[in-house]
Amino acid sequence: EMPAKGLWSKLNKLNKFNRQDLFAVFKSSPLHQHKVTVGDLVQCERLHDREAGEKVVFGTVLLVGSKQFTIIGKPTVPYAKVKATIEQQ
């Protein structure tokens, strides 16, 4: 079995996927999950102590995939992150 970090480096070396084609399912709170791709606008609950224009990183990624592959977390996908910018609070 390959360690998670090795999996990501192997996928990067293959260059058989474009980050634009990836999607992810992440948790923004204990109750809310969102499926996103690059450039999506997501409406979610208010994020405490955050202001419009701030960058935020969601580290609870449950699934990452594309047309070629799917990585399902047990319970989360190691080293996967969803980066976002808060547009409005």
PDB file of C-alpha atoms in Angstrom:
ATOM      1  CA  GLU A   1       0.000   0.000   0.000  1.00  0.00           C
ATOM      2  CA  MET A   2       1.375   3.388  -1.010  1.00  0.00           C
ATOM      3  CA  PRO A   3       1.516   6.203   1.579  1.00  0.00           C
ATOM      4  CA  ALA A   4      -0.764   9.163   0.843  1.00  0.00           C
ATOM      5  CA  LYS A   5       2.071  11.623   0.169  1.00  0.00           C
ATOM      6  CA  GLY A   6       3.529   9.182  -2.357  1.00  0.00           C
ATOM      7  CA  LEU A   7       0.172   8.954  -4.101  1.00  0.00           C
ATOM      8  CA  TRP A   8       0.003  12.727  -4.642  1.00  0.00           C
ATOM      9  CA  SER A   9       3.573  12.893  -5.938  1.00  0.00           C
ATOM     10  CA  LYS A  10       2.904   9.985  -8.289  1.00  0.00           C
ATOM     11  CA  LEU A  11      -0.222  11.728  -9.644  1.00  0.00           C
ATOM     12  CA  ASN A  12       1.766  14.950 -10.134  1.00  0.00           C
ATOM     13  CA  LYS A  13       4.515  13.076 -12.020  1.00  0.00           C
ATOM     14  CA  LEU A  14       2.010  11.416 -14.319  1.00  0.00           C
ATOM     15  CA  ASN A  15       0.602  14.826 -15.332  1.00  0.00           C
ATOM     16  CA  LYS A  16      -2.431  12.980 -16.664  1.00  0.00           C
ATOM     17  CA  PHE A  17      -4.829  15.339 -14.947  1.00  0.00           C
ATOM     18  CA  ASN A  18      -5.400  19.059 -15.065  1.00  0.00           C
ATOM     19  CA  ARG A  19      -6.287  20.822 -11.814  1.00  0.00           C
ATOM     20  CA  GLN A  20      -9.156  22.481 -13.682  1.00  0.00           C
ATOM     21  CA  ASP A  21     -10.759  19.029 -14.129  1.00  0.00           C
ATOM     22  CA  LEU A  22     -10.608  18.095 -10.433  1.00  0.00           C
ATOM     23  CA  PHE A  23     -13.507  18.224  -8.020  1.00  0.00           C
ATOM     24  CA  ALA A  24     -13.630  17.832  -4.261  1.00  0.00           C
ATOM     25  CA  VAL A  25     -16.171  17.286  -1.510  1.00  0.00           C
ATOM     26  CA  PHE A  26     -15.282  19.144   1.674  1.00  0.00           C
ATOM     27  CA  LYS A  27     -16.881  19.982   5.025  1.00  0.00           C
ATOM     28  CA  SER A  28     -17.295  23.635   5.952  1.00  0.00           C
ATOM     29  CA  SER A  29     -18.916  22.725   9.293  1.00  0.00           C
ATOM     30  CA  PRO A  30     -19.969  19.525  11.062  1.00  0.00           C
ATOM     31  CA  LEU A  31     -23.327  19.676   9.259  1.00  0.00           C
ATOM     32  CA  HIS A  32     -22.483  21.007   5.776  1.00  0.00           C
ATOM     33  CA  GLN A  33     -20.664  19.390   2.852  1.00  0.00           C
ATOM     34  CA  HIS A  34     -19.997  21.002  -0.534  1.00  0.00           C
ATOM     35  CA  LYS A  35     -18.921  19.607  -3.914  1.00  0.00           C
ATOM     36  CA  VAL A  36     -16.681  22.096  -5.716  1.00  0.00           C
ATOM     37  CA  THR A  37     -14.474  22.518  -8.751  1.00  0.00           C
ATOM     38  CA  VAL A  38     -11.940  25.260  -9.506  1.00  0.00           C
ATOM     39  CA  GLY A  39     -13.649  28.646  -9.723  1.00  0.00           C
ATOM     40  CA  ASP A  40     -16.954  27.648  -8.097  1.00  0.00           C
ATOM     41  CA  LEU A  41     -18.900  30.109  -5.973  1.00  0.00           C
ATOM     42  CA  VAL A  42     -20.169  28.351  -2.836  1.00  0.00           C
ATOM     43  CA  GLN A  43     -22.832  29.671  -0.514  1.00  0.00           C
ATOM     44  CA  CYS A  44     -22.326  28.371   3.009  1.00  0.00           C
ATOM     45  CA  GLU A  45     -22.955  29.304   6.618  1.00  0.00           C
ATOM     46  CA  ARG A  46     -21.308  32.369   8.133  1.00  0.00           C
ATOM     47  CA  LEU A  47     -17.650  31.794   9.001  1.00  0.00           C
ATOM     48  CA  HIS A  48     -16.849  33.249  12.428  1.00  0.00           C
ATOM     49  CA  ASP A  49     -14.021  35.792  12.799  1.00  0.00           C
ATOM     50  CA  ARG A  50     -13.641  36.111   9.025  1.00  0.00           C
ATOM     51  CA  GLU A  51     -14.102  39.123   6.772  1.00  0.00           C
ATOM     52  CA  ALA A  52     -14.766  39.551   3.051  1.00  0.00           C
ATOM     53  CA  GLY A  53     -11.557  39.276   1.028  1.00  0.00           C
ATOM     54  CA  GLU A  54      -9.839  36.878   3.446  1.00  0.00           C
ATOM     55  CA  LYS A  55      -8.444  33.611   2.183  1.00  0.00           C
ATOM     56  CA  VAL A  56      -9.531  30.454   3.994  1.00  0.00           C
ATOM     57  CA  VAL A  57      -8.353  26.839   3.743  1.00  0.00           C
ATOM     58  CA  PHE A  58     -10.701  23.907   4.379  1.00  0.00           C
ATOM     59  CA  GLY A  59      -8.705  20.845   5.379  1.00  0.00           C
ATOM     60  CA  THR A  60     -11.557  18.394   5.866  1.00  0.00           C
ATOM     61  CA  VAL A  61     -11.682  17.023   2.322  1.00  0.00           C
ATOM     62  CA  LEU A  62     -13.779  13.874   2.066  1.00  0.00           C
ATOM     63  CA  LEU A  63     -13.249  13.045  -1.618  1.00  0.00           C
ATOM     64  CA  VAL A  64     -11.117  14.204  -4.555  1.00  0.00           C
ATOM     65  CA  GLY A  65     -11.745  13.104  -8.111  1.00  0.00           C
ATOM     66  CA  SER A  66     -11.705  13.655 -11.845  1.00  0.00           C
ATOM     67  CA  LYS A  67     -12.768  11.671 -14.909  1.00  0.00           C
ATOM     68  CA  GLN A  68      -9.689   9.464 -14.530  1.00  0.00           C
ATOM     69  CA  PHE A  69      -9.633   8.721 -10.790  1.00  0.00           C
ATOM     70  CA  THR A  70     -11.378   9.097  -7.440  1.00  0.00           C
ATOM     71  CA  ILE A  71      -9.758   9.228  -4.009  1.00  0.00           C
ATOM     72  CA  ILE A  72     -12.142   8.529  -1.147  1.00  0.00           C
ATOM     73  CA  GLY A  73     -11.025   9.562   2.319  1.00  0.00           C
ATOM     74  CA  LYS A  74     -11.081   7.283   5.327  1.00  0.00           C
ATOM     75  CA  PRO A  75     -12.527   9.573   6.772  1.00  0.00           C
ATOM     76  CA  THR A  76     -10.592  12.366   4.981  1.00  0.00           C
ATOM     77  CA  VAL A  77      -8.131  12.548   2.091  1.00  0.00           C
ATOM     78  CA  PRO A  78      -4.650  13.161   3.576  1.00  0.00           C
ATOM     79  CA  TYR A  79      -2.849  16.336   2.450  1.00  0.00           C
ATOM     80  CA  ALA A  80      -5.871  17.529   0.415  1.00  0.00           C
ATOM     81  CA  LYS A  81      -7.077  21.103   0.944  1.00  0.00           C
ATOM     82  CA  VAL A  82      -9.705  23.371  -0.567  1.00  0.00           C
ATOM     83  CA  LYS A  83      -8.549  26.993  -0.782  1.00  0.00           C
ATOM     84  CA  ALA A  84     -11.133  29.767  -1.037  1.00  0.00           C
ATOM     85  CA  THR A  85     -11.579  33.512  -0.779  1.00  0.00           C
ATOM     86  CA  ILE A  86     -14.525  34.926   1.160  1.00  0.00           C
ATOM     87  CA  GLU A  87     -16.547  37.119  -1.184  1.00  0.00           C
ATOM     88  CA  GLN A  88     -19.249  38.241   1.233  1.00  0.00           C
ATOM     89  CA  GLN A  89     -20.285  37.615   4.847  1.00  0.00           C
TER      90      GLN A  89
END
